[in-house]
Amino acid sequence: MGVDAQAPVVPRWLVLLADWSNIFAGINLVISFFLIMGAFTFKWFEMAGTVHTVMQVTMCAEGVLWAIAAGSLIKINIITNMAYVAVCQTIICFGGIFFAISGWSDGIPGKVISFRYVLAPDNHALFADACPYYGITCFMVATALSLYSVRGMEK
């Protein structure tokens, strides 16, 4: 008698956690970037007080939510035996952590005026100031790797 192999079952709550975390991360990103745009591009308000606090909280929440979503997707891909995609999501998770650090520490990417500050932050540019560059690099590398993984699919 043979044993029928069953497909692994991913818990529904894990899928929903990944989905909703991604959605709320995107909403937080829009809010924080809207405040940055309103303050610095259109001069609708000053980046101080409540505006600054909301921008900082939403920027940090965005990173935390990306990391939670990626962590959930890592587990989903481990359950479904998709190691390559799990690695890509691990890179995304690190990107989210970098974005959260930047938001929490009020990093200012504009202080990073030279590539050498990205590699070795000093008194002029702190680690939190360089974190957005680390975060976006993680996101771009993971996206490129993910796109590479689907290259053989039917067009």
PDB file of C-alpha atoms in Angstrom:
ATOM      1  CA  MET A   1       0.000   0.000   0.000  1.00  0.00           C
ATOM      2  CA  GLY A   2       1.357   3.375  -1.013  1.00  0.00           C
ATOM      3  CA  VAL A   3       0.983   6.501   1.011  1.00  0.00           C
ATOM      4  CA  ASP A   4      -0.527   9.405  -0.872  1.00  0.00           C
ATOM      5  CA  ALA A   5       1.644  12.474  -0.631  1.00  0.00           C
ATOM      6  CA  GLN A   6      -0.369  15.437   0.467  1.00  0.00           C
ATOM      7  CA  ALA A   7       0.492  18.983  -0.431  1.00  0.00           C
ATOM      8  CA  PRO A   8       1.656  20.977   2.583  1.00  0.00           C
ATOM      9  CA  VAL A   9      -1.060  23.091   4.139  1.00  0.00           C
ATOM     10  CA  VAL A  10      -0.242  26.712   4.866  1.00  0.00           C
ATOM     11  CA  PRO A  11      -2.225  28.126   7.800  1.00  0.00           C
ATOM     12  CA  ARG A  12      -4.746  30.693   6.599  1.00  0.00           C
ATOM     13  CA  TRP A  13      -3.806  33.098   9.404  1.00  0.00           C
ATOM     14  CA  LEU A  14      -0.228  33.181   8.114  1.00  0.00           C
ATOM     15  CA  VAL A  15      -1.357  34.104   4.608  1.00  0.00           C
ATOM     16  CA  LEU A  16      -3.650  36.805   5.993  1.00  0.00           C
ATOM     17  CA  LEU A  17      -0.878  38.153   8.228  1.00  0.00           C
ATOM     18  CA  ALA A  18       1.430  38.478   5.222  1.00  0.00           C
ATOM     19  CA  ASP A  19      -1.266  40.088   3.075  1.00  0.00           C
ATOM     20  CA  TRP A  20      -2.509  42.597   5.648  1.00  0.00           C
ATOM     21  CA  SER A  21       1.005  43.481   6.782  1.00  0.00           C
ATOM     22  CA  ASN A  22       1.935  44.317   3.189  1.00  0.00           C
ATOM     23  CA  ILE A  23      -1.219  46.390   2.721  1.00  0.00           C
ATOM     24  CA  PHE A  24      -0.739  48.350   5.947  1.00  0.00           C
ATOM     25  CA  ALA A  25       2.976  48.830   5.212  1.00  0.00           C
ATOM     26  CA  GLY A  26       2.023  50.415   1.887  1.00  0.00           C
ATOM     27  CA  ILE A  27      -0.537  52.673   3.575  1.00  0.00           C
ATOM     28  CA  ASN A  28       2.057  53.808   6.140  1.00  0.00           C
ATOM     29  CA  LEU A  29       4.537  54.464   3.333  1.00  0.00           C
ATOM     30  CA  VAL A  30       2.012  56.666   1.502  1.00  0.00           C
ATOM     31  CA  ILE A  31       1.212  58.615   4.670  1.00  0.00           C
ATOM     32  CA  SER A  32       4.858  59.252   5.582  1.00  0.00           C
ATOM     33  CA  PHE A  33       5.856  60.180   2.031  1.00  0.00           C
ATOM     34  CA  PHE A  34       2.824  62.476   1.741  1.00  0.00           C
ATOM     35  CA  LEU A  35       3.955  64.310   4.871  1.00  0.00           C
ATOM     36  CA  ILE A  36       7.515  64.569   3.549  1.00  0.00           C
ATOM     37  CA  MET A  37       6.227  65.858   0.196  1.00  0.00           C
ATOM     38  CA  GLY A  38       3.866  68.338   1.848  1.00  0.00           C
ATOM     39  CA  ALA A  39       6.566  69.717   4.123  1.00  0.00           C
ATOM     40  CA  PHE A  40       9.566  69.848   1.810  1.00  0.00           C
ATOM     41  CA  THR A  41       8.180  70.082  -1.720  1.00  0.00           C
ATOM     42  CA  PHE A  42       5.021  72.152  -1.377  1.00  0.00           C
ATOM     43  CA  LYS A  43       5.739  73.856   1.984  1.00  0.00           C
ATOM     44  CA  TRP A  44       2.159  73.203   3.163  1.00  0.00           C
ATOM     45  CA  PHE A  45       3.372  72.768   6.734  1.00  0.00           C
ATOM     46  CA  GLU A  46       6.566  72.555   8.763  1.00  0.00           C
ATOM     47  CA  MET A  47       8.184  69.211   9.532  1.00  0.00           C
ATOM     48  CA  ALA A  48       7.867  69.760  13.269  1.00  0.00           C
ATOM     49  CA  GLY A  49       5.695  68.738  16.177  1.00  0.00           C
ATOM     50  CA  THR A  50       2.821  66.417  15.344  1.00  0.00           C
ATOM     51  CA  VAL A  51       3.641  66.276  11.638  1.00  0.00           C
ATOM     52  CA  HIS A  52       7.176  65.091  12.384  1.00  0.00           C
ATOM     53  CA  THR A  53       5.969  62.575  14.952  1.00  0.00           C
ATOM     54  CA  VAL A  54       3.369  61.088  12.578  1.00  0.00           C
ATOM     55  CA  MET A  55       5.962  60.910   9.801  1.00  0.00           C
ATOM     56  CA  GLN A  56       8.453  59.162  12.069  1.00  0.00           C
ATOM     57  CA  VAL A  57       5.903  56.697  13.485  1.00  0.00           C
ATOM     58  CA  THR A  58       4.506  55.800  10.050  1.00  0.00           C
ATOM     59  CA  MET A  59       8.011  55.427   8.610  1.00  0.00           C
ATOM     60  CA  CYS A  60       8.989  53.054  11.415  1.00  0.00           C
ATOM     61  CA  ALA A  61       5.665  51.162  11.217  1.00  0.00           C
ATOM     62  CA  GLU A  62       6.173  50.731   7.481  1.00  0.00           C
ATOM     63  CA  GLY A  63       9.500  48.988   8.045  1.00  0.00           C
ATOM     64  CA  VAL A  64       8.149  46.811  10.852  1.00  0.00           C
ATOM     65  CA  LEU A  65       5.161  45.783   8.730  1.00  0.00           C
ATOM     66  CA  TRP A  66       7.368  44.939   5.699  1.00  0.00           C
ATOM     67  CA  ALA A  67       9.488  42.783   8.001  1.00  0.00           C
ATOM     68  CA  ILE A  68       6.415  41.027   9.471  1.00  0.00           C
ATOM     69  CA  ALA A  69       5.018  40.406   5.988  1.00  0.00           C
ATOM     70  CA  ALA A  70       8.340  39.065   4.748  1.00  0.00           C
ATOM     71  CA  GLY A  71       8.727  36.893   7.850  1.00  0.00           C
ATOM     72  CA  SER A  72       5.297  35.419   7.217  1.00  0.00           C
ATOM     73  CA  LEU A  73       6.162  34.783   3.583  1.00  0.00           C
ATOM     74  CA  ILE A  74       9.437  33.142   4.631  1.00  0.00           C
ATOM     75  CA  LYS A  75       7.466  30.653   6.736  1.00  0.00           C
ATOM     76  CA  ILE A  76       4.918  30.106   3.948  1.00  0.00           C
ATOM     77  CA  ASN A  77       7.695  29.370   1.453  1.00  0.00           C
ATOM     78  CA  ILE A  78       9.448  27.026   3.881  1.00  0.00           C
ATOM     79  CA  ILE A  79       6.178  25.124   4.383  1.00  0.00           C
ATOM     80  CA  THR A  80       5.676  24.851   0.607  1.00  0.00           C
ATOM     81  CA  ASN A  81       9.316  23.829   0.057  1.00  0.00           C
ATOM     82  CA  MET A  82      10.283  26.907  -1.953  1.00  0.00           C
ATOM     83  CA  ALA A  83      13.724  27.638  -0.523  1.00  0.00           C
ATOM     84  CA  TYR A  84      14.772  30.122  -3.220  1.00  0.00           C
ATOM     85  CA  VAL A  85      11.743  32.333  -2.630  1.00  0.00           C
ATOM     86  CA  ALA A  86      12.240  32.037   1.143  1.00  0.00           C
ATOM     87  CA  VAL A  87      15.763  33.418   0.708  1.00  0.00           C
ATOM     88  CA  CYS A  88      14.406  36.332  -1.353  1.00  0.00           C
ATOM     89  CA  GLN A  89      11.848  37.077   1.372  1.00  0.00           C
ATOM     90  CA  THR A  90      14.612  36.936   3.993  1.00  0.00           C
ATOM     91  CA  ILE A  91      16.405  39.699   2.109  1.00  0.00           C
ATOM     92  CA  ILE A  92      13.129  41.687   2.029  1.00  0.00           C
ATOM     93  CA  CYS A  93      12.803  41.133   5.791  1.00  0.00           C
ATOM     94  CA  PHE A  94      16.229  42.685   6.354  1.00  0.00           C
ATOM     95  CA  GLY A  95      15.196  45.609   4.147  1.00  0.00           C
ATOM     96  CA  GLY A  96      12.148  46.155   6.334  1.00  0.00           C
ATOM     97  CA  ILE A  97      14.329  46.077   9.443  1.00  0.00           C
ATOM     98  CA  PHE A  98      16.622  48.707   7.921  1.00  0.00           C
ATOM     99  CA  PHE A  99      13.619  50.922   7.106  1.00  0.00           C
ATOM    100  CA  ALA A 100      12.295  50.490  10.656  1.00  0.00           C
ATOM    101  CA  ILE A 101      15.682  51.507  12.108  1.00  0.00           C
ATOM    102  CA  SER A 102      15.723  54.596   9.921  1.00  0.00           C
ATOM    103  CA  GLY A 103      12.235  55.585  11.052  1.00  0.00           C
ATOM    104  CA  TRP A 104      12.836  54.803  14.717  1.00  0.00           C
ATOM    105  CA  SER A 105      16.131  56.698  14.827  1.00  0.00           C
ATOM    106  CA  ASP A 106      14.880  59.550  12.632  1.00  0.00           C
ATOM    107  CA  GLY A 107      17.498  58.862   9.971  1.00  0.00           C
ATOM    108  CA  ILE A 108      18.117  61.571   7.404  1.00  0.00           C
ATOM    109  CA  PRO A 109      19.302  60.027   4.115  1.00  0.00           C
ATOM    110  CA  GLY A 110      20.262  63.502   2.837  1.00  0.00           C
ATOM    111  CA  LYS A 111      23.254  63.424   5.188  1.00  0.00           C
ATOM    112  CA  VAL A 112      24.725  60.599   3.113  1.00  0.00           C
ATOM    113  CA  ILE A 113      26.341  62.783   0.468  1.00  0.00           C
ATOM    114  CA  SER A 114      28.981  60.295  -0.608  1.00  0.00           C
ATOM    115  CA  PHE A 115      29.032  56.564  -1.237  1.00  0.00           C
ATOM    116  CA  ARG A 116      31.716  56.191   1.429  1.00  0.00           C
ATOM    117  CA  TYR A 117      29.174  57.259   4.081  1.00  0.00           C
ATOM    118  CA  VAL A 118      26.973  54.318   3.054  1.00  0.00           C
ATOM    119  CA  LEU A 119      29.849  51.913   3.615  1.00  0.00           C
ATOM    120  CA  ALA A 120      31.308  53.486   6.754  1.00  0.00           C
ATOM    121  CA  PRO A 121      29.017  55.920   8.567  1.00  0.00           C
ATOM    122  CA  ASP A 122      30.832  58.398  10.799  1.00  0.00           C
ATOM    123  CA  ASN A 123      29.975  61.496  12.825  1.00  0.00           C
ATOM    124  CA  HIS A 124      28.525  63.269   9.773  1.00  0.00           C
ATOM    125  CA  ALA A 125      26.236  60.430   8.691  1.00  0.00           C
ATOM    126  CA  LEU A 126      25.063  57.921  11.255  1.00  0.00           C
ATOM    127  CA  PHE A 127      23.987  54.316  10.677  1.00  0.00           C
ATOM    128  CA  ALA A 128      20.303  55.342  10.752  1.00  0.00           C
ATOM    129  CA  ASP A 129      20.987  57.901   8.010  1.00  0.00           C
ATOM    130  CA  ALA A 130      22.370  55.158   5.746  1.00  0.00           C
ATOM    131  CA  CYS A 131      19.663  52.590   6.601  1.00  0.00           C
ATOM    132  CA  PRO A 132      17.236  53.712   3.856  1.00  0.00           C
ATOM    133  CA  TYR A 133      19.956  52.921   1.301  1.00  0.00           C
ATOM    134  CA  TYR A 134      20.514  49.490   2.845  1.00  0.00           C
ATOM    135  CA  GLY A 135      16.751  48.882   2.899  1.00  0.00           C
ATOM    136  CA  ILE A 136      16.111  49.823  -0.711  1.00  0.00           C
ATOM    137  CA  THR A 137      19.154  47.816  -1.801  1.00  0.00           C
ATOM    138  CA  CYS A 138      17.705  44.745  -0.061  1.00  0.00           C
ATOM    139  CA  PHE A 139      14.349  45.334  -1.764  1.00  0.00           C
ATOM    140  CA  MET A 140      15.931  45.755  -5.217  1.00  0.00           C
ATOM    141  CA  VAL A 141      18.208  42.709  -4.885  1.00  0.00           C
ATOM    142  CA  ALA A 142      15.337  40.503  -3.676  1.00  0.00           C
ATOM    143  CA  THR A 143      13.084  41.738  -6.480  1.00  0.00           C
ATOM    144  CA  ALA A 144      15.777  41.078  -9.092  1.00  0.00           C
ATOM    145  CA  LEU A 145      16.364  37.584  -7.700  1.00  0.00           C
ATOM    146  CA  SER A 146      12.621  36.902  -7.697  1.00  0.00           C
ATOM    147  CA  LEU A 147      12.264  38.078 -11.282  1.00  0.00           C
ATOM    148  CA  TYR A 148      15.164  35.841 -12.260  1.00  0.00           C
ATOM    149  CA  SER A 149      13.393  32.868 -10.687  1.00  0.00           C
ATOM    150  CA  VAL A 150      10.349  33.236 -12.984  1.00  0.00           C
ATOM    151  CA  ARG A 151      12.296  33.724 -16.202  1.00  0.00           C
ATOM    152  CA  GLY A 152      11.388  30.262 -17.499  1.00  0.00           C
ATOM    153  CA  MET A 153       7.653  30.712 -17.150  1.00  0.00           C
ATOM    154  CA  GLU A 154       5.429  30.850 -20.199  1.00  0.00           C
ATOM    155  CA  LYS A 155       5.061  34.285 -21.678  1.00  0.00           C
TER     156      LYS A 155
END
